[in-house]
Each structure stands twice: as structure tokens, then as C-alpha cells.
Short mmCIF file of C-alpha atoms in Angstrom, two decimals:
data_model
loop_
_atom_site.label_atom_id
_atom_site.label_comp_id
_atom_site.label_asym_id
_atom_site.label_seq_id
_atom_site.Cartn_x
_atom_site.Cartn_y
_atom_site.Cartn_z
CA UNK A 1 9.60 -76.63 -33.77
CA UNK A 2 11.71 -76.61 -30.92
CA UNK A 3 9.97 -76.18 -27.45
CA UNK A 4 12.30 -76.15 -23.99
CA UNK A 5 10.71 -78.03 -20.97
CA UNK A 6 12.25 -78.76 -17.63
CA UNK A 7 15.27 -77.17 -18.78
CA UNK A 8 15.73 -79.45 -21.95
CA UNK A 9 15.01 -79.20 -25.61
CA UNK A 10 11.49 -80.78 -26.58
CA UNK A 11 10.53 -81.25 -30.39
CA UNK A 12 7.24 -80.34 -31.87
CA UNK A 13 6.38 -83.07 -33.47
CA UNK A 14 3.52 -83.17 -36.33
CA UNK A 15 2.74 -79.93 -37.91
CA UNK A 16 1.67 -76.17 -36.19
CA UNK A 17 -1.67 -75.20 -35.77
CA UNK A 18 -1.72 -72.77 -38.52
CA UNK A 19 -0.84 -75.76 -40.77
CA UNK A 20 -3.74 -77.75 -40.01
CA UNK A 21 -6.09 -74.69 -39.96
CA UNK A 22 -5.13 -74.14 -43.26
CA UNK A 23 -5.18 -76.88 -44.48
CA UNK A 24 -8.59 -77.78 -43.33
CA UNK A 25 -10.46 -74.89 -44.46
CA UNK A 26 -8.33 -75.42 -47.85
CA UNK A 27 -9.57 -78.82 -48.09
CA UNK A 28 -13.49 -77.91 -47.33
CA UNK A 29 -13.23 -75.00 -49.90
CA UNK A 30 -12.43 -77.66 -52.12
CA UNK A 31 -14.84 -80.42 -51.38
CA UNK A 32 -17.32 -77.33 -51.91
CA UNK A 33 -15.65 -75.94 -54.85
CA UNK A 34 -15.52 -79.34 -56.65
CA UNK A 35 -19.32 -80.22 -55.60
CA UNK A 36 -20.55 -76.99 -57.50
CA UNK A 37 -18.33 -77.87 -60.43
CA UNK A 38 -19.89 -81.17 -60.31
CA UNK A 39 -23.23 -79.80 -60.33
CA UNK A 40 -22.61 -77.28 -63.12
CA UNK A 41 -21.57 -79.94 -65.35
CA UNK A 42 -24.36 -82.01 -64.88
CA UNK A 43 -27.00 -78.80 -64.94
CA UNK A 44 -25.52 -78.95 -68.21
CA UNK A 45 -28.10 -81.49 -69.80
CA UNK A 46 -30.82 -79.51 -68.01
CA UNK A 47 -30.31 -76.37 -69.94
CA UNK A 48 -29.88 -78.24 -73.24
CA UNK A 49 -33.13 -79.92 -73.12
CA UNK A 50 -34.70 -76.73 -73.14
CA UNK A 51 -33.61 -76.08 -76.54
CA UNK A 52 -36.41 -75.91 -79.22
CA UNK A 53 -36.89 -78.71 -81.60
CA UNK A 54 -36.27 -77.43 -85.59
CA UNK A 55 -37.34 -78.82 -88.83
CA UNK A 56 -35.99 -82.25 -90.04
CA UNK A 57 -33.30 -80.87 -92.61
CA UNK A 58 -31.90 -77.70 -90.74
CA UNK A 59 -28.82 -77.25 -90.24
CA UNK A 60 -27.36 -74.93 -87.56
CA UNK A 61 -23.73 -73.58 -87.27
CA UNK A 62 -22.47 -74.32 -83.86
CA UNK A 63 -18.97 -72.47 -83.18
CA UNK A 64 -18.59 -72.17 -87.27
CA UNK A 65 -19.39 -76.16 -87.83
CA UNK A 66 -23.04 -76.40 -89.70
CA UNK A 67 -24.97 -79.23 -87.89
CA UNK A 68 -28.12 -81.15 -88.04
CA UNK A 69 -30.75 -80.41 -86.61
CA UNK A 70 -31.31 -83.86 -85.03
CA UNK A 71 -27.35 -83.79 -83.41
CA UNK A 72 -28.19 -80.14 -82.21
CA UNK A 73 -28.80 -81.34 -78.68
CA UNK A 74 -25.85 -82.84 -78.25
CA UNK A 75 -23.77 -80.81 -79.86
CA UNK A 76 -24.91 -78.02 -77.71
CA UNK A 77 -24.67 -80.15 -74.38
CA UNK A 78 -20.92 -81.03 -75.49
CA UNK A 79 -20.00 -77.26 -75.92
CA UNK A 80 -21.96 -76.58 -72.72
CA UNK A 81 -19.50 -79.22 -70.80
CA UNK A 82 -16.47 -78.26 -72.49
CA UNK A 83 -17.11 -74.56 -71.17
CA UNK A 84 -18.63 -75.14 -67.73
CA UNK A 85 -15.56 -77.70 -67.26
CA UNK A 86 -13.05 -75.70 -68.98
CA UNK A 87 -14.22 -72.40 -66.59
CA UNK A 88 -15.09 -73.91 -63.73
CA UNK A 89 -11.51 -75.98 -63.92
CA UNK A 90 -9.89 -72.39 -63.86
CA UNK A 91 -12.29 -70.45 -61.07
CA UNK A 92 -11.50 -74.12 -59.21
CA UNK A 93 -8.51 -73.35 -59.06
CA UNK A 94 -7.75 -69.79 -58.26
CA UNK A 95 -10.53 -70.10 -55.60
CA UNK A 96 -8.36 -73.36 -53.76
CA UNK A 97 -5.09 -71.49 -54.05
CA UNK A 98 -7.17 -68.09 -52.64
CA UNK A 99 -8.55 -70.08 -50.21
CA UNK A 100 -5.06 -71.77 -48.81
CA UNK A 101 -3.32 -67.96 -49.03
CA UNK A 102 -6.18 -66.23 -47.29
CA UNK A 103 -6.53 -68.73 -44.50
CA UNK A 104 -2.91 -69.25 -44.00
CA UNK A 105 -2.85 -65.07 -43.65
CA UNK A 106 -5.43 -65.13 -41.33
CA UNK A 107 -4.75 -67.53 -39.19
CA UNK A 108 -1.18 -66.44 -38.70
CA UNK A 109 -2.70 -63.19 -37.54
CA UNK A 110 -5.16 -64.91 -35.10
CA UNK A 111 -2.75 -67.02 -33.61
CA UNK A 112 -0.06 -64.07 -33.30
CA UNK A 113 -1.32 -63.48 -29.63
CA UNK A 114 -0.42 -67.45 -28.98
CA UNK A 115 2.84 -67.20 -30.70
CA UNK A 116 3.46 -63.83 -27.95
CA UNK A 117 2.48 -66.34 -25.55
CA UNK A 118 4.79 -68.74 -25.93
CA UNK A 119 7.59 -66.24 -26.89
CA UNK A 120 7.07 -64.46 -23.68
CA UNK A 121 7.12 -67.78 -21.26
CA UNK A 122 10.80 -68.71 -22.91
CA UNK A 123 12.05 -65.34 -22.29
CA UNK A 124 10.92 -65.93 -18.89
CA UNK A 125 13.87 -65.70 -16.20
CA UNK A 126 14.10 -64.41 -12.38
CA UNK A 127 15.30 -61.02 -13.71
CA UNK A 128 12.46 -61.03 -16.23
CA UNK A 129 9.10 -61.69 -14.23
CA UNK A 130 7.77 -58.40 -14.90
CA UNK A 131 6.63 -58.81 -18.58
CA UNK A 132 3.81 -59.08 -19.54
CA UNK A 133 2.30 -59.81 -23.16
CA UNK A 134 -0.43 -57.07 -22.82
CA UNK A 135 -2.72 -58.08 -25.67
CA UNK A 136 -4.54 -55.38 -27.18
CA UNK A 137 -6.90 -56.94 -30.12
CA UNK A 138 -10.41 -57.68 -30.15
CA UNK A 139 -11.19 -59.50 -27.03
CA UNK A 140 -11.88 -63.22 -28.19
CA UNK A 141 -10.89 -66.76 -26.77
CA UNK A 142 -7.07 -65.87 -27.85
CA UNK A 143 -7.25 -62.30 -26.06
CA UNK A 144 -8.92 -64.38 -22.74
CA UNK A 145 -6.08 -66.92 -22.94
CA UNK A 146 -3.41 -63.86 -23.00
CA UNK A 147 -4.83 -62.08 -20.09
CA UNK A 148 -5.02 -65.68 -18.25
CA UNK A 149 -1.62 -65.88 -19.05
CA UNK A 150 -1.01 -62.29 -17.61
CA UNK A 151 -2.73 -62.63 -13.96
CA UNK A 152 -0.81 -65.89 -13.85
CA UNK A 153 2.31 -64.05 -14.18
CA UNK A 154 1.43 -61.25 -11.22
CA UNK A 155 0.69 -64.37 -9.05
CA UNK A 156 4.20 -66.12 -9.93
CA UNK A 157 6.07 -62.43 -9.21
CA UNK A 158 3.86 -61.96 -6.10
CA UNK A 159 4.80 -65.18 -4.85
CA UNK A 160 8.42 -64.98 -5.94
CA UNK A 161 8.83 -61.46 -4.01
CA UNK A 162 7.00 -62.75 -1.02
CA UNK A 163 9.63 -66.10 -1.20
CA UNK A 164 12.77 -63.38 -1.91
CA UNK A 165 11.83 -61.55 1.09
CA UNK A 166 10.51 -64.41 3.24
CA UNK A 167 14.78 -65.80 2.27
CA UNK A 168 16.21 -61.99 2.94
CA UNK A 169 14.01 -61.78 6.36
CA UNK A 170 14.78 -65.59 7.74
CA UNK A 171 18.47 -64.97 6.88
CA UNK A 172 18.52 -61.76 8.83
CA UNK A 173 16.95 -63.15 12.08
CA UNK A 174 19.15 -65.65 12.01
CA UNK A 175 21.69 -63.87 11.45
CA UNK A 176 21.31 -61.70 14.57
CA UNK A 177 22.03 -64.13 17.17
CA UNK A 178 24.93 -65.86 15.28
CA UNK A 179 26.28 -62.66 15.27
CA UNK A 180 26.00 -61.75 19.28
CA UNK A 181 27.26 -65.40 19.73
CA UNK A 182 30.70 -64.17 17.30
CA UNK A 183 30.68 -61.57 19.22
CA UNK A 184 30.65 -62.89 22.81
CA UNK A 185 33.04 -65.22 21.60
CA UNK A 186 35.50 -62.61 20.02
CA UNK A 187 35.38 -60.21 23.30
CA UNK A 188 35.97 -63.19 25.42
CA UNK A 189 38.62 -64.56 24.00
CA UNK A 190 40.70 -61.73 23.22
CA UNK A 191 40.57 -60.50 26.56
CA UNK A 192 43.58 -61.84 28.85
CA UNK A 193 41.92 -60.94 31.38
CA UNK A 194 38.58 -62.70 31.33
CA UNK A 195 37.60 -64.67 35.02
CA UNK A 196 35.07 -67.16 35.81
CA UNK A 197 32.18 -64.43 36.35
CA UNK A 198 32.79 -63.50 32.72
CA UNK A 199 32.96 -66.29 30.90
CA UNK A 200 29.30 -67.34 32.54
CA UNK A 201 28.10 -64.12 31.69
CA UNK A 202 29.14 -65.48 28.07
CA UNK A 203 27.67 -68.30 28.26
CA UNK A 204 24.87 -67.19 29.33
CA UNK A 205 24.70 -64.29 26.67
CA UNK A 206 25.12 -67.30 23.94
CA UNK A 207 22.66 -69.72 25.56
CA UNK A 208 19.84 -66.44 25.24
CA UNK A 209 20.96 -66.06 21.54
CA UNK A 210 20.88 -69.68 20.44
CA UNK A 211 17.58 -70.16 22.38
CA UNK A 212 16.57 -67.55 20.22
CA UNK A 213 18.15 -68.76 17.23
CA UNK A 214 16.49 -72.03 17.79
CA UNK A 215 12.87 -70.77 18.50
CA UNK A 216 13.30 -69.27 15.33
CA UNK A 217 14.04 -72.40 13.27
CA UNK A 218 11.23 -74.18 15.13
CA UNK A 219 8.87 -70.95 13.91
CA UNK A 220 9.85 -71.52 10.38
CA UNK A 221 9.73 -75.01 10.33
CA UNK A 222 6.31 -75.12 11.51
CA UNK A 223 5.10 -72.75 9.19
CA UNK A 224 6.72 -74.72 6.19
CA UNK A 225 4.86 -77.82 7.36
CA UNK A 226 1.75 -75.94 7.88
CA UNK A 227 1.81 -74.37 4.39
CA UNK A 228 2.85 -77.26 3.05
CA UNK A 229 1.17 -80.04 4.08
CA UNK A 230 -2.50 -81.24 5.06
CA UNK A 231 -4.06 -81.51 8.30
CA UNK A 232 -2.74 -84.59 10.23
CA UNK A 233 -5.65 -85.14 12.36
CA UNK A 234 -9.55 -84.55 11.93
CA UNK A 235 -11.48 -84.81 14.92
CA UNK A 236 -14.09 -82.62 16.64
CA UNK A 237 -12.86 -79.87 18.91
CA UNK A 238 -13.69 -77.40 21.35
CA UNK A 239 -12.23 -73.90 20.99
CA UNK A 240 -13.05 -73.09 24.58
CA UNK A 241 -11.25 -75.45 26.67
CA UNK A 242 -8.19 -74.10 24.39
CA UNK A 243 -8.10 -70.42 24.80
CA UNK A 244 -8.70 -71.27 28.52
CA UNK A 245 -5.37 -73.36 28.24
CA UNK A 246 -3.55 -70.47 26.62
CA UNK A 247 -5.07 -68.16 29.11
CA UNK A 248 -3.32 -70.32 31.92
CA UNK A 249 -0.15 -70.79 30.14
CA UNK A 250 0.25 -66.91 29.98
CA UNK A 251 -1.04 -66.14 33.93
CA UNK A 252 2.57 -66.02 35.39
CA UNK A 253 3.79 -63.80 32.41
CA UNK A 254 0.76 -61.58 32.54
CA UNK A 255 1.37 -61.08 36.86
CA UNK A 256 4.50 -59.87 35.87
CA UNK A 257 3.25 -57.30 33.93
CA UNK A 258 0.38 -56.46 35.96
CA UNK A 259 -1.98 -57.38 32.91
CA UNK A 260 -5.54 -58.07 33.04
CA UNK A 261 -7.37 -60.80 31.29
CA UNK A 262 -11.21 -60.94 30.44
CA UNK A 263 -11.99 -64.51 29.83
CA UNK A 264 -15.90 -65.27 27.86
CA UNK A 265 -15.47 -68.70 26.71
CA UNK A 266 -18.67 -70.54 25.84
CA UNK A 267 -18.85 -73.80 23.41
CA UNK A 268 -16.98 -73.36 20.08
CA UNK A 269 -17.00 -76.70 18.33
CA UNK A 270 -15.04 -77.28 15.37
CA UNK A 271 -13.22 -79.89 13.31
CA UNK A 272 -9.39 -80.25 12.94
CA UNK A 273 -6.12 -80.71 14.30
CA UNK A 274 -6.47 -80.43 18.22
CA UNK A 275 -2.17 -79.71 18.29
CA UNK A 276 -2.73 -77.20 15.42
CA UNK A 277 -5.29 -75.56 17.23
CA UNK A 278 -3.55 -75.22 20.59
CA UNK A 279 -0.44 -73.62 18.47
CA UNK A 280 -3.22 -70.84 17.30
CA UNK A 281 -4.74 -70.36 20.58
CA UNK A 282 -0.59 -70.10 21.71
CA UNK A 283 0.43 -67.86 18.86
CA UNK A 284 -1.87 -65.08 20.17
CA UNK A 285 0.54 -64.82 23.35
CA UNK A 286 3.36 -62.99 20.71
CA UNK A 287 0.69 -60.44 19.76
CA UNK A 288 -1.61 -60.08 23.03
CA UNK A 289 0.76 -60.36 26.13
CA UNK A 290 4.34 -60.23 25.03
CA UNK A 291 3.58 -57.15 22.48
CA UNK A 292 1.17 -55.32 24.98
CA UNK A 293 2.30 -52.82 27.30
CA UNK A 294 2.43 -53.26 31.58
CA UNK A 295 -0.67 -52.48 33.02
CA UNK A 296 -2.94 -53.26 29.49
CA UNK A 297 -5.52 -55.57 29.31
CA UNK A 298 -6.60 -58.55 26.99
CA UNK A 299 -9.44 -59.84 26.35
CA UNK A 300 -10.04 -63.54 25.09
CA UNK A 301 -14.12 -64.84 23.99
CA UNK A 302 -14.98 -68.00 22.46
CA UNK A 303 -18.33 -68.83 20.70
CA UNK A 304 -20.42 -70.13 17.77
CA UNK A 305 -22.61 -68.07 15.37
CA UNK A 306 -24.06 -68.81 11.65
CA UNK A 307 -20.59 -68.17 10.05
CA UNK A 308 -19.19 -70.87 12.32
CA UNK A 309 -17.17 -71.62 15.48
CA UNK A 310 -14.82 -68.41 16.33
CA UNK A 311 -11.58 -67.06 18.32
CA UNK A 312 -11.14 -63.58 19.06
CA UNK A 313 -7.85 -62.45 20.95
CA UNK A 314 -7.97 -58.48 21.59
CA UNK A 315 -5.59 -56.83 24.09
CA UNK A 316 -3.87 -53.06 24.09
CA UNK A 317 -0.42 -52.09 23.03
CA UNK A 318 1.53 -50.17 20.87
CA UNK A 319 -0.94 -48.05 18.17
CA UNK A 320 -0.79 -50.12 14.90
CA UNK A 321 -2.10 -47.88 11.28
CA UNK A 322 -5.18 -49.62 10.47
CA UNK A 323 -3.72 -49.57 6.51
CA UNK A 324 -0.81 -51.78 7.93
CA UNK A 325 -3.08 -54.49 10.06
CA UNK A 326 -3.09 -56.45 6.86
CA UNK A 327 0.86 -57.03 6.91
CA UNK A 328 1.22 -58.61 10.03
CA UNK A 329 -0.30 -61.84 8.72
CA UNK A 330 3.51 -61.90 6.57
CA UNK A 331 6.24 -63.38 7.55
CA UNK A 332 8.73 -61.17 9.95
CA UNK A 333 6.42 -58.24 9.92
CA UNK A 334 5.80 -56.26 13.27
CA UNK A 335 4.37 -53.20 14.02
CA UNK A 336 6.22 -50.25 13.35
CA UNK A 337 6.01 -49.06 17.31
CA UNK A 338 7.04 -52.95 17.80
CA UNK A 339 11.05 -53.01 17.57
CA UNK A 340 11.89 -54.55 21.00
CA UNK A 341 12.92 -57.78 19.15
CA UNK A 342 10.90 -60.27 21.18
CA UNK A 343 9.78 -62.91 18.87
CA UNK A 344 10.40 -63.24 15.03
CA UNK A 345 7.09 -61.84 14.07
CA UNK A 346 5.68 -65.16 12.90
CA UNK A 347 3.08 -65.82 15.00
CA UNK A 348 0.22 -64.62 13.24
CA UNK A 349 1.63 -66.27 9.70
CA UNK A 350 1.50 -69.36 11.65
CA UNK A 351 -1.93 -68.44 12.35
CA UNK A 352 -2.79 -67.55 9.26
CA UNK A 353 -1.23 -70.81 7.72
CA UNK A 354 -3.27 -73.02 10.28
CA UNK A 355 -6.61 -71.56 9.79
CA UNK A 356 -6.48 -71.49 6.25
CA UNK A 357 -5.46 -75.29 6.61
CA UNK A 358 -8.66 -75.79 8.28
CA UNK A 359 -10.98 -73.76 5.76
CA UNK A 360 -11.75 -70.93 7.93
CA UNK A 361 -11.07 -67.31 7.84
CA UNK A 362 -8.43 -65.03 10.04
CA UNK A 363 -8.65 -61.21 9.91
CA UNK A 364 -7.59 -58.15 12.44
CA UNK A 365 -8.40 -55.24 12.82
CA UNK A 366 -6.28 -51.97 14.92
CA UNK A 367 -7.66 -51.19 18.57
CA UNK A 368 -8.66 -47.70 19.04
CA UNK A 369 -6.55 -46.29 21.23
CA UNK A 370 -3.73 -48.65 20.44
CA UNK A 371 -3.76 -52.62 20.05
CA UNK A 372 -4.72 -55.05 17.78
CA UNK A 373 -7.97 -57.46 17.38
CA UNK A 374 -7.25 -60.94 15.76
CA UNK A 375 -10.51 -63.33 15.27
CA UNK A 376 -10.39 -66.11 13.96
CA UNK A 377 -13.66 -68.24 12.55
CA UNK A 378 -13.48 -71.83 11.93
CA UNK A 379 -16.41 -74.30 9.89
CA UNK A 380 -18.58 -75.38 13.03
CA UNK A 381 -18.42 -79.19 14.16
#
């Protein structure tokens, strides 16, 4: 039997399952088939010595031959072999060759599901993710397998949609500022008249939009490495002296927009990546200060409970669905009051990707009122 792996031709070798299965419970019928045969034949002497002893002189006619009555016994134990040989040869037999159909019937229909299996993972292409084998027999091991087989395949289309759209989002973000850059470029050039004042308001239009493009590439790349790899560093850590950090790193921004902070920090410790750690306590700067609106408020708290060490970033803003909260932990999603185009939207991915990295648990939750929560909870040091 042919099998393709890694995009070559494999062969079976040895013989199918259904071979050996029928085969083996051929061969035990047998053993068992030839045991009782065995057994009947010998029983045979058992049955003669039970017959009565007659008269010296009598004769008896045994299958129309007249013998003595001192050969009677084993005249009757030879006819008794001959015809418990003789049958059991021919129900010997019939019952092997039954035996070898029926199982090979059998097992052809028990294995059907794993022959769907294995037909359905070669007809497997990009365009054909969606089926599924859909097993609908008695639910045994082979039924268990086939649904296995099933979730596996919503996890491989979920993950190949999120990767399609992941590609389709990336390409448009970076397309944008390639595009003012063309564009800047174009107008410039083609105008005759174009002084010194304009062509530095071009180059300062295409220094913005490769800034942009490049924040964008370093976004990415750190949440490739993040997903990808392991932690680089394990050490213990304190979450408070980081959000304080952020907190400072955000003060001029926030003056500008006349936002106020609330700072609780008390002793978080935790184990991990210190650099990770800072880039989570920095992400929340996309989603609390740059995203919130002038005059709002944020509010940043630190601390340890049973569940472990934990983060929480809240602030106001724009009004986010509470049946949405959950997408803005993907790739290039915003809030749907969010278009301004400040960031890429991967902030809280990267969050996302660096928590999980570090066994803990990320989750949000809408603002009443407008805003968004984001708390993270880390495995206490």
C-alpha cells in the first residue's frame, strides 16, 4: 500500500491490519477446531468400552460384515474413528474457511472508519480544511480515534485562518506607509515646482511613515520570538517597580493630554524574564494612554493574592462591546471606535504571547462607561 509522507511516496510494507486480524482469529479457530477434533477422536475409545460384553460365539453384523464377538470392540472403535474423523475433517473445514470469511467481513467493516481516516488526511489540501470524516457508528475506540481526528482538524483550520489573516493584516499595515512614502515621492517629483520647504516637508512625511513602518516590523518580530521561543531569562521579579517605570515613561505623554494616573503598587513578586516583563508593563501604554481620550484617567495597581502575583492596567476611552473584548488579544484588532491609526494593534497580542510564556493568565474586560480593563496574573515568586 502506498502511503504519501512529506510530500513523497512511502510503501506499506508487511501486510494491512485486516490481514493479520484475520488471519489470527483464523488461526485460533483452528488451533480450537483441531483440539476438539482431537478430542473427539480419542473420546472415541471411551464410548466403545461401554459396549456390553456377548457370548463367546456371537457374531454381530457391523455395517453388513458379521463379526465376532471378541473383535466387536474394535471393530466398533474403528467405525467410531473413521466417522468422528471423517465428520469432524468436513465441519473442520467449513468452520476454518467460515471463520477466515466472517472475520475478514468484519473486520473490514470495523476498520472502515480508519480507512475514512486516512482517506480524508490525503485529500487534505489548503482549499480542503473543512472536511471532516463525521463518524456516525457505535461509539468505540475507532469512533474516539475519528472524532480525535476531527477536533484536530478545527484546530489546524483555526490556526490556518488565524495565520491567513495574521499574513492579510501584516501585509496591509505595511503596506500603508510604503504607500504614503510612493506617494510623497510621486507628488514631489512630478512637481517642477517643488522648493526646499517642500521637499523637507517630504522628508519629513517619509521619515513619520518609515518610523512607522519600522515600529511595525519590530512589533511583529517580537511577537514571533515570543510565540516562538522560550523564556531567555528566569529570575525573580518585582511587578511593582515595573508598572512604576511604565508609569514614568508615559508622564510627559499623559501632561499632554491632561490625563490622570492612580498609581497602587505594592509587592508583586514573580519569576521570569525581567525585559519581557517591562515590554508588558510598556504594551499597556497602546491601550491605556495613547487609546484613551484627553482629560480620562488610568489607573495602574500591583499586588499578590492566592492566584498569584498580578497587573491590572484600567483607564477610559472609546466604549468597547463587551462581546468584542476577547478580540483584541489578536493580532491587528482595535476597537471599532479605535480607527485613528496610532499603533498596529499588537500590543495586547504581545501581551498575551508574554504571559502565556510565563504560565500565567491575561484577560479584559470593557469599562462601563467606556474603556477597557486588562489584568494580568503571573505564578508568584
Amino acid at each position: 500500500m502506498l502511503a504519501e509522507r512529506g510530500g513523497s511516496v512511502r510503501v506499506r510494507r508487511g501486510p494491512g491490519l485486516r490481514l493479520r486480524l484475520t488471519l489470527l482469529a483464523t488461526a485460533l479457530v483452528t488451533a480450537v477446531s483441531g483440539l476438539l477434533l482431537w478430542l473427539g477422536w480419542m473420546l472415541a475409545d471411551v464410548v466403545v468400552s461401554a459396549v456390553p460384553v456377548l457370548p463367546e460365539g456371537t457374531t454381530v453384523r457391523v455395517r453388513g460384515v458379521d463379526v465376532d464377538a471378541e473383535q466387536l470392540g474394535e471393530a466398533l472403535r474403528d467405525a467410531t474413528r473413521d466417522d468422528v474423523l471423517r465428520a469432524g475433517s468436513l465441519a473442520f473445514v467449513l468452520v476454518v474457511i467460515a471463520t477466515a470469511v466472517i472475520a475478514w467481513v468484519l473486520t473490514g467493516q470495523a476498520l472502515r472508519p480508519l480507512h475514512e481516516v486516512t482517506a480524508t488526511a490525503r485529500r487534505l489540501s489548503v482549499e480542503s480544511l473543512g472536511e471532516r470524516i463525521g463518524h456516525r457508528g457505535p461509539r468505540d475506540e475507532v469512533a474516539e480515534l475519528a472524532d480525535t481526528f476531527d477536533a484536530m482538524l478545527d484546530r489546524l483550520q483555526a490556526a490556518f485562518d488565524a495565520q491567513q489573516r495574521f499574513v492579510a493584516n501584516a501585509s496591509h499595515e505595511l503596506r500603508t506607509p510604503l504607500t504614503v512614502v510612493r506617494t510623497e515621492l510621486d507628488v514631489t517629483l512630478t512637481d517642477p515646482n517643488a522648493d526646499v520647504a517642500e521637499l523637507h516637508r517630504m522628508a519629513s512625511v517619509v521619515r513619520a511613515a518609515t518610523d512607522r513602518a519600522d515600529a511595525l516590523v519590530d512589533a511583529l518580530l517580537t511577537l514571533a520570538r515570543t510565540e516562538s521561543a522560550g523564556l531567555a531569562a528566569r529570575e525573580p521579579v518585582d511587578l511593582a517597580p515595573i508598572a512604576k517605570s511604565a508609569v514614568t515613561a508615559v508622564g510627559a505623554e499623559a501632561a499632554v493630554r491632561s490625563l490622570r494616573i492612580d498609581v497602587d503598587t505594592r509587592p508583586a513578586p514573580a519569576v521570569g524574564d525581567p525585559a519581557w516583563l517591562n515590554r508588558v508593563a510598556g504594551n499597556w501604554r497602546e491601550t491605556a494612554v495613547r487609546h484613551n481620550v484627553d482629560g480620562g484617567w488610568v489607573h495602574v495597581s500591583t499586588g499578590c493574592g492566592p492566584g498569584g502575583s498580578s497587573l491590572r492596567v484600567s483607564s477610559s476611552g472609546a466604549g468597547v462591546p463587551p462581546e468584542r473584548v476577547a478580540e483584541l488579544f489578536e493580532p491587528f484588532r482595535r476597537a471599532a471606535a479605535d480607527r485613528t491609526g496610532q499603533g498596529a494593534g499588537l500590543g495586547l497580542s504581545i501581551v498575551r504571547a508574554v504571559v502565556h510564556a510565563h504560565g500565567g493568565v491575561v484577560h479584559a474586560e470593557a469599562v462601563p462607561g467606556g474603556g477597557l480593563s486588562v489584568c494580568v496574573e503571573l505564578p508568584a515568586g
